[in-house]
Amino acid sequence: MVLLKEKNESGFHYLYDHYAGALYGVILRIVQSKEYTEEIIQDVFVKIWNAIHQYDSSKGRFYTWMINIARNTAIDYLKSKGFQNELKNQPLPDFVYNSKELSTTNHSSDFIGFNNVLEGLEVDKQELINLAYYQGYTQNEISEKLKIPLGTVKTKMRNALMKLKDLLKDYQ
């Protein structure tokens, strides 16, 4: 951490060597494309490098902070106009034939066995976690998509996160 804050390159190399795989898995799970993931992971490490002074250990673990940067960067990328236009302009046959690569059932991205942890939740709670954290939906968007009241989404999401926190205690 000291090396990173001093902008020492060896600190960056250590960071990349030890965390690139984990962050890659998080990003791949969200964007579902190796090509886009490789592009995004570069942005994530640049953001971490440039924002290291903003990390506050009293607010959480460094790993969690980095995962949040990776997650938010991946979601921002999916919502970007450039990415949306790329999807619209992609020829249908290429998109169909690449569906295996884009599949969410790619278990190689499940680097910490998180799918197994999620299976400990009820199906409706799994869906909320998936929509919010992997697809980047807001609570309002989830409410509209699932056609349930916003208050219900908030309550179910809170319950899902509390249950997930309880399930993750075994993994620390």
PDB file of C-alpha atoms in Angstrom:
ATOM      1  CA  MET A   1       0.000   0.000   0.000  1.00  0.00           C
ATOM      2  CA  VAL A   2       2.844   2.354   0.838  1.00  0.00           C
ATOM      3  CA  LEU A   3       4.493   1.688  -2.526  1.00  0.00           C
ATOM      4  CA  LEU A   4       1.247   2.421  -4.348  1.00  0.00           C
ATOM      5  CA  LYS A   5       0.713   5.677  -2.508  1.00  0.00           C
ATOM      6  CA  GLU A   6       4.278   6.669  -3.367  1.00  0.00           C
ATOM      7  CA  LYS A   7       3.494   5.814  -7.032  1.00  0.00           C
ATOM      8  CA  ASN A   8       6.247   3.201  -7.030  1.00  0.00           C
ATOM      9  CA  GLU A   9       6.087   0.913 -10.091  1.00  0.00           C
ATOM     10  CA  SER A  10       7.008  -2.195  -8.111  1.00  0.00           C
ATOM     11  CA  GLY A  11       3.896  -1.597  -6.015  1.00  0.00           C
ATOM     12  CA  PHE A  12       1.837  -1.524  -9.194  1.00  0.00           C
ATOM     13  CA  HIS A  13       3.428  -4.742 -10.461  1.00  0.00           C
ATOM     14  CA  TYR A  14       2.712  -6.438  -7.135  1.00  0.00           C
ATOM     15  CA  LEU A  15      -0.886  -5.220  -7.261  1.00  0.00           C
ATOM     16  CA  TYR A  16      -1.363  -6.472 -10.812  1.00  0.00           C
ATOM     17  CA  ASP A  17       0.300  -9.846 -10.193  1.00  0.00           C
ATOM     18  CA  HIS A  18      -1.791 -10.563  -7.111  1.00  0.00           C
ATOM     19  CA  TYR A  19      -5.191  -9.110  -8.015  1.00  0.00           C
ATOM     20  CA  ALA A  20      -5.559  -9.149 -11.809  1.00  0.00           C
ATOM     21  CA  GLY A  21      -7.043 -12.660 -11.859  1.00  0.00           C
ATOM     22  CA  ALA A  22      -9.680 -11.904  -9.256  1.00  0.00           C
ATOM     23  CA  LEU A  23     -10.685  -8.595 -10.833  1.00  0.00           C
ATOM     24  CA  TYR A  24     -10.726 -10.213 -14.271  1.00  0.00           C
ATOM     25  CA  GLY A  25     -13.237 -12.762 -12.979  1.00  0.00           C
ATOM     26  CA  VAL A  26     -15.509 -10.053 -11.576  1.00  0.00           C
ATOM     27  CA  ILE A  27     -15.437  -8.071 -14.816  1.00  0.00           C
ATOM     28  CA  LEU A  28     -15.939 -11.138 -17.019  1.00  0.00           C
ATOM     29  CA  ARG A  29     -18.971 -12.135 -14.999  1.00  0.00           C
ATOM     30  CA  ILE A  30     -20.519  -8.724 -15.704  1.00  0.00           C
ATOM     31  CA  VAL A  31     -19.594  -8.085 -19.357  1.00  0.00           C
ATOM     32  CA  GLN A  32     -19.537 -11.755 -20.437  1.00  0.00           C
ATOM     33  CA  SER A  33     -16.889 -11.193 -23.093  1.00  0.00           C
ATOM     34  CA  LYS A  34     -13.162 -11.839 -22.856  1.00  0.00           C
ATOM     35  CA  GLU A  35     -12.403  -9.091 -25.387  1.00  0.00           C
ATOM     36  CA  TYR A  36     -14.252  -6.418 -23.415  1.00  0.00           C
ATOM     37  CA  THR A  37     -12.929  -7.722 -20.117  1.00  0.00           C
ATOM     38  CA  GLU A  38      -9.333  -7.293 -21.243  1.00  0.00           C
ATOM     39  CA  GLU A  39     -10.086  -3.736 -22.270  1.00  0.00           C
ATOM     40  CA  ILE A  40     -11.863  -2.915 -19.013  1.00  0.00           C
ATOM     41  CA  ILE A  41      -9.245  -4.451 -16.714  1.00  0.00           C
ATOM     42  CA  GLN A  42      -6.684  -1.972 -18.039  1.00  0.00           C
ATOM     43  CA  ASP A  43      -9.024   0.889 -17.176  1.00  0.00           C
ATOM     44  CA  VAL A  44      -9.592  -0.569 -13.717  1.00  0.00           C
ATOM     45  CA  PHE A  45      -5.883  -0.699 -12.870  1.00  0.00           C
ATOM     46  CA  VAL A  46      -5.377   2.837 -14.149  1.00  0.00           C
ATOM     47  CA  LYS A  47      -8.279   3.994 -11.954  1.00  0.00           C
ATOM     48  CA  ILE A  48      -6.854   2.182  -8.930  1.00  0.00           C
ATOM     49  CA  TRP A  49      -3.399   3.684  -9.575  1.00  0.00           C
ATOM     50  CA  ASN A  50      -4.798   7.206  -9.978  1.00  0.00           C
ATOM     51  CA  ALA A  51      -7.244   7.005  -7.060  1.00  0.00           C
ATOM     52  CA  ILE A  52      -5.117   5.153  -4.504  1.00  0.00           C
ATOM     53  CA  HIS A  53      -5.024   8.241  -2.296  1.00  0.00           C
ATOM     54  CA  GLN A  54      -8.834   7.989  -1.982  1.00  0.00           C
ATOM     55  CA  TYR A  55      -8.716   4.534  -0.394  1.00  0.00           C
ATOM     56  CA  ASP A  56      -9.635   4.690   3.290  1.00  0.00           C
ATOM     57  CA  SER A  57      -8.897   1.526   5.268  1.00  0.00           C
ATOM     58  CA  SER A  58     -11.371   2.554   7.969  1.00  0.00           C
ATOM     59  CA  LYS A  59     -14.216   2.198   5.426  1.00  0.00           C
ATOM     60  CA  GLY A  60     -13.386  -1.310   4.256  1.00  0.00           C
ATOM     61  CA  ARG A  61     -10.833  -3.736   2.931  1.00  0.00           C
ATOM     62  CA  PHE A  62      -8.597  -2.801   0.009  1.00  0.00           C
ATOM     63  CA  TYR A  63      -9.774  -5.834  -1.967  1.00  0.00           C
ATOM     64  CA  THR A  64     -13.411  -4.769  -1.570  1.00  0.00           C
ATOM     65  CA  TRP A  65     -12.547  -1.244  -2.705  1.00  0.00           C
ATOM     66  CA  MET A  66     -10.850  -2.620  -5.826  1.00  0.00           C
ATOM     67  CA  ILE A  67     -13.760  -4.942  -6.605  1.00  0.00           C
ATOM     68  CA  ASN A  68     -16.147  -2.009  -6.383  1.00  0.00           C
ATOM     69  CA  ILE A  69     -14.002  -0.060  -8.852  1.00  0.00           C
ATOM     70  CA  ALA A  70     -13.936  -3.069 -11.200  1.00  0.00           C
ATOM     71  CA  ARG A  71     -17.675  -3.652 -10.895  1.00  0.00           C
ATOM     72  CA  ASN A  72     -18.581  -0.009 -11.427  1.00  0.00           C
ATOM     73  CA  THR A  73     -16.202   0.330 -14.380  1.00  0.00           C
ATOM     74  CA  ALA A  74     -17.665  -2.780 -16.028  1.00  0.00           C
ATOM     75  CA  ILE A  75     -21.238  -1.585 -15.505  1.00  0.00           C
ATOM     76  CA  ASP A  76     -20.364   1.885 -16.801  1.00  0.00           C
ATOM     77  CA  TYR A  77     -18.847   0.262 -19.869  1.00  0.00           C
ATOM     78  CA  LEU A  78     -22.010  -1.778 -20.519  1.00  0.00           C
ATOM     79  CA  LYS A  79     -24.149   1.320 -20.217  1.00  0.00           C
ATOM     80  CA  SER A  80     -21.883   3.441 -22.418  1.00  0.00           C
ATOM     81  CA  LYS A  81     -23.239   4.626 -25.752  1.00  0.00           C
ATOM     82  CA  GLY A  82     -20.217   3.237 -27.567  1.00  0.00           C
ATOM     83  CA  PHE A  83     -20.834  -0.274 -26.267  1.00  0.00           C
ATOM     84  CA  GLN A  84     -24.581  -0.057 -26.948  1.00  0.00           C
ATOM     85  CA  ASN A  85     -23.901   1.077 -30.528  1.00  0.00           C
ATOM     86  CA  GLU A  86     -21.400  -1.746 -30.964  1.00  0.00           C
ATOM     87  CA  LEU A  87     -24.046  -4.266 -29.951  1.00  0.00           C
ATOM     88  CA  LYS A  88     -26.557  -2.756 -32.367  1.00  0.00           C
ATOM     89  CA  ASN A  89     -24.075  -2.818 -35.224  1.00  0.00           C
ATOM     90  CA  GLN A  90     -22.839  -6.359 -34.645  1.00  0.00           C
ATOM     91  CA  PRO A  91     -23.956  -8.696 -37.436  1.00  0.00           C
ATOM     92  CA  LEU A  92     -26.498 -11.211 -36.200  1.00  0.00           C
ATOM     93  CA  PRO A  93     -24.649 -14.379 -37.283  1.00  0.00           C
ATOM     94  CA  ASP A  94     -21.485 -13.331 -35.414  1.00  0.00           C
ATOM     95  CA  PHE A  95     -23.502 -12.531 -32.328  1.00  0.00           C
ATOM     96  CA  VAL A  96     -25.326 -15.865 -32.459  1.00  0.00           C
ATOM     97  CA  TYR A  97     -22.189 -17.907 -33.058  1.00  0.00           C
ATOM     98  CA  ASN A  98     -20.392 -16.120 -30.224  1.00  0.00           C
ATOM     99  CA  SER A  99     -23.191 -16.850 -27.769  1.00  0.00           C
ATOM    100  CA  LYS A 100     -21.124 -19.567 -26.105  1.00  0.00           C
ATOM    101  CA  GLU A 101     -18.373 -17.052 -25.364  1.00  0.00           C
ATOM    102  CA  LEU A 102     -20.942 -14.549 -24.082  1.00  0.00           C
ATOM    103  CA  SER A 103     -22.715 -17.118 -21.934  1.00  0.00           C
ATOM    104  CA  THR A 104     -23.167 -16.399 -18.247  1.00  0.00           C
ATOM    105  CA  THR A 105     -22.642 -20.080 -17.517  1.00  0.00           C
ATOM    106  CA  ASN A 106     -18.909 -19.656 -17.988  1.00  0.00           C
ATOM    107  CA  HIS A 107     -17.793 -21.108 -14.669  1.00  0.00           C
ATOM    108  CA  SER A 108     -14.139 -20.155 -15.172  1.00  0.00           C
ATOM    109  CA  SER A 109     -15.043 -16.621 -14.096  1.00  0.00           C
ATOM    110  CA  ASP A 110     -16.364 -17.922 -10.790  1.00  0.00           C
ATOM    111  CA  PHE A 111     -12.957 -17.557  -9.164  1.00  0.00           C
ATOM    112  CA  ILE A 112     -14.064 -17.743  -5.528  1.00  0.00           C
ATOM    113  CA  GLY A 113     -16.979 -20.165  -5.872  1.00  0.00           C
ATOM    114  CA  PHE A 114     -19.433 -17.328  -5.566  1.00  0.00           C
ATOM    115  CA  ASN A 115     -22.057 -19.202  -7.611  1.00  0.00           C
ATOM    116  CA  ASN A 116     -22.122 -21.851  -4.877  1.00  0.00           C
ATOM    117  CA  VAL A 117     -22.636 -19.160  -2.256  1.00  0.00           C
ATOM    118  CA  LEU A 118     -25.474 -17.608  -4.269  1.00  0.00           C
ATOM    119  CA  GLU A 119     -27.186 -20.985  -4.466  1.00  0.00           C
ATOM    120  CA  GLY A 120     -27.668 -20.698  -0.703  1.00  0.00           C
ATOM    121  CA  LEU A 121     -30.157 -17.890  -1.372  1.00  0.00           C
ATOM    122  CA  GLU A 122     -33.774 -18.258  -2.430  1.00  0.00           C
ATOM    123  CA  VAL A 123     -34.294 -17.954  -6.196  1.00  0.00           C
ATOM    124  CA  ASP A 124     -35.925 -14.512  -5.971  1.00  0.00           C
ATOM    125  CA  LYS A 125     -32.993 -13.195  -3.923  1.00  0.00           C
ATOM    126  CA  GLN A 126     -30.502 -14.684  -6.402  1.00  0.00           C
ATOM    127  CA  GLU A 127     -32.322 -12.852  -9.179  1.00  0.00           C
ATOM    128  CA  LEU A 128     -32.118  -9.535  -7.314  1.00  0.00           C
ATOM    129  CA  ILE A 129     -28.378  -9.950  -6.672  1.00  0.00           C
ATOM    130  CA  ASN A 130     -27.816 -10.905 -10.309  1.00  0.00           C
ATOM    131  CA  LEU A 131     -29.793  -7.939 -11.660  1.00  0.00           C
ATOM    132  CA  ALA A 132     -28.233  -5.395  -9.308  1.00  0.00           C
ATOM    133  CA  TYR A 133     -24.605  -6.498  -9.074  1.00  0.00           C
ATOM    134  CA  TYR A 134     -23.908  -8.322 -12.324  1.00  0.00           C
ATOM    135  CA  GLN A 135     -26.227  -6.541 -14.736  1.00  0.00           C
ATOM    136  CA  GLY A 136     -26.055  -3.084 -13.160  1.00  0.00           C
ATOM    137  CA  TYR A 137     -29.769  -2.504 -12.707  1.00  0.00           C
ATOM    138  CA  THR A 138     -30.853   0.175 -10.257  1.00  0.00           C
ATOM    139  CA  GLN A 139     -33.560  -0.624  -7.726  1.00  0.00           C
ATOM    140  CA  ASN A 140     -36.025   1.418  -9.810  1.00  0.00           C
ATOM    141  CA  GLU A 141     -35.129  -0.565 -12.924  1.00  0.00           C
ATOM    142  CA  ILE A 142     -35.495  -3.852 -11.017  1.00  0.00           C
ATOM    143  CA  SER A 143     -38.909  -2.728  -9.801  1.00  0.00           C
ATOM    144  CA  GLU A 144     -40.012  -1.996 -13.363  1.00  0.00           C
ATOM    145  CA  LYS A 145     -38.492  -5.187 -14.819  1.00  0.00           C
ATOM    146  CA  LEU A 146     -39.995  -7.503 -12.204  1.00  0.00           C
ATOM    147  CA  LYS A 147     -43.203  -5.479 -11.912  1.00  0.00           C
ATOM    148  CA  ILE A 148     -43.037  -5.280  -8.128  1.00  0.00           C
ATOM    149  CA  PRO A 149     -43.186  -2.180  -5.912  1.00  0.00           C
ATOM    150  CA  LEU A 150     -39.939  -0.308  -5.266  1.00  0.00           C
ATOM    151  CA  GLY A 151     -40.354  -0.752  -1.504  1.00  0.00           C
ATOM    152  CA  THR A 152     -40.573  -4.509  -1.971  1.00  0.00           C
ATOM    153  CA  VAL A 153     -37.394  -4.478  -4.072  1.00  0.00           C
ATOM    154  CA  LYS A 154     -35.579  -2.520  -1.369  1.00  0.00           C
ATOM    155  CA  THR A 155     -36.767  -4.851   1.389  1.00  0.00           C
ATOM    156  CA  LYS A 156     -35.944  -8.011  -0.562  1.00  0.00           C
ATOM    157  CA  MET A 157     -32.546  -6.624  -1.577  1.00  0.00           C
ATOM    158  CA  ARG A 158     -31.709  -5.760   2.025  1.00  0.00           C
ATOM    159  CA  ASN A 159     -32.778  -9.245   3.153  1.00  0.00           C
ATOM    160  CA  ALA A 160     -30.784 -10.838   0.325  1.00  0.00           C
ATOM    161  CA  LEU A 161     -27.644  -8.905   1.252  1.00  0.00           C
ATOM    162  CA  MET A 162     -28.015  -9.776   4.936  1.00  0.00           C
ATOM    163  CA  LYS A 163     -28.431 -13.463   4.062  1.00  0.00           C
ATOM    164  CA  LEU A 164     -25.494 -13.264   1.648  1.00  0.00           C
ATOM    165  CA  LYS A 165     -23.345 -11.644   4.337  1.00  0.00           C
ATOM    166  CA  ASP A 166     -24.257 -14.491   6.672  1.00  0.00           C
ATOM    167  CA  LEU A 167     -23.401 -17.096   4.039  1.00  0.00           C
ATOM    168  CA  LEU A 168     -20.050 -15.433   3.294  1.00  0.00           C
ATOM    169  CA  LYS A 169     -18.899 -15.620   6.922  1.00  0.00           C
ATOM    170  CA  ASP A 170     -17.698 -19.162   6.187  1.00  0.00           C
ATOM    171  CA  TYR A 171     -15.458 -17.903   3.371  1.00  0.00           C
ATOM    172  CA  GLN A 172     -13.400 -15.345   5.306  1.00  0.00           C
TER     173      GLN A 172
END
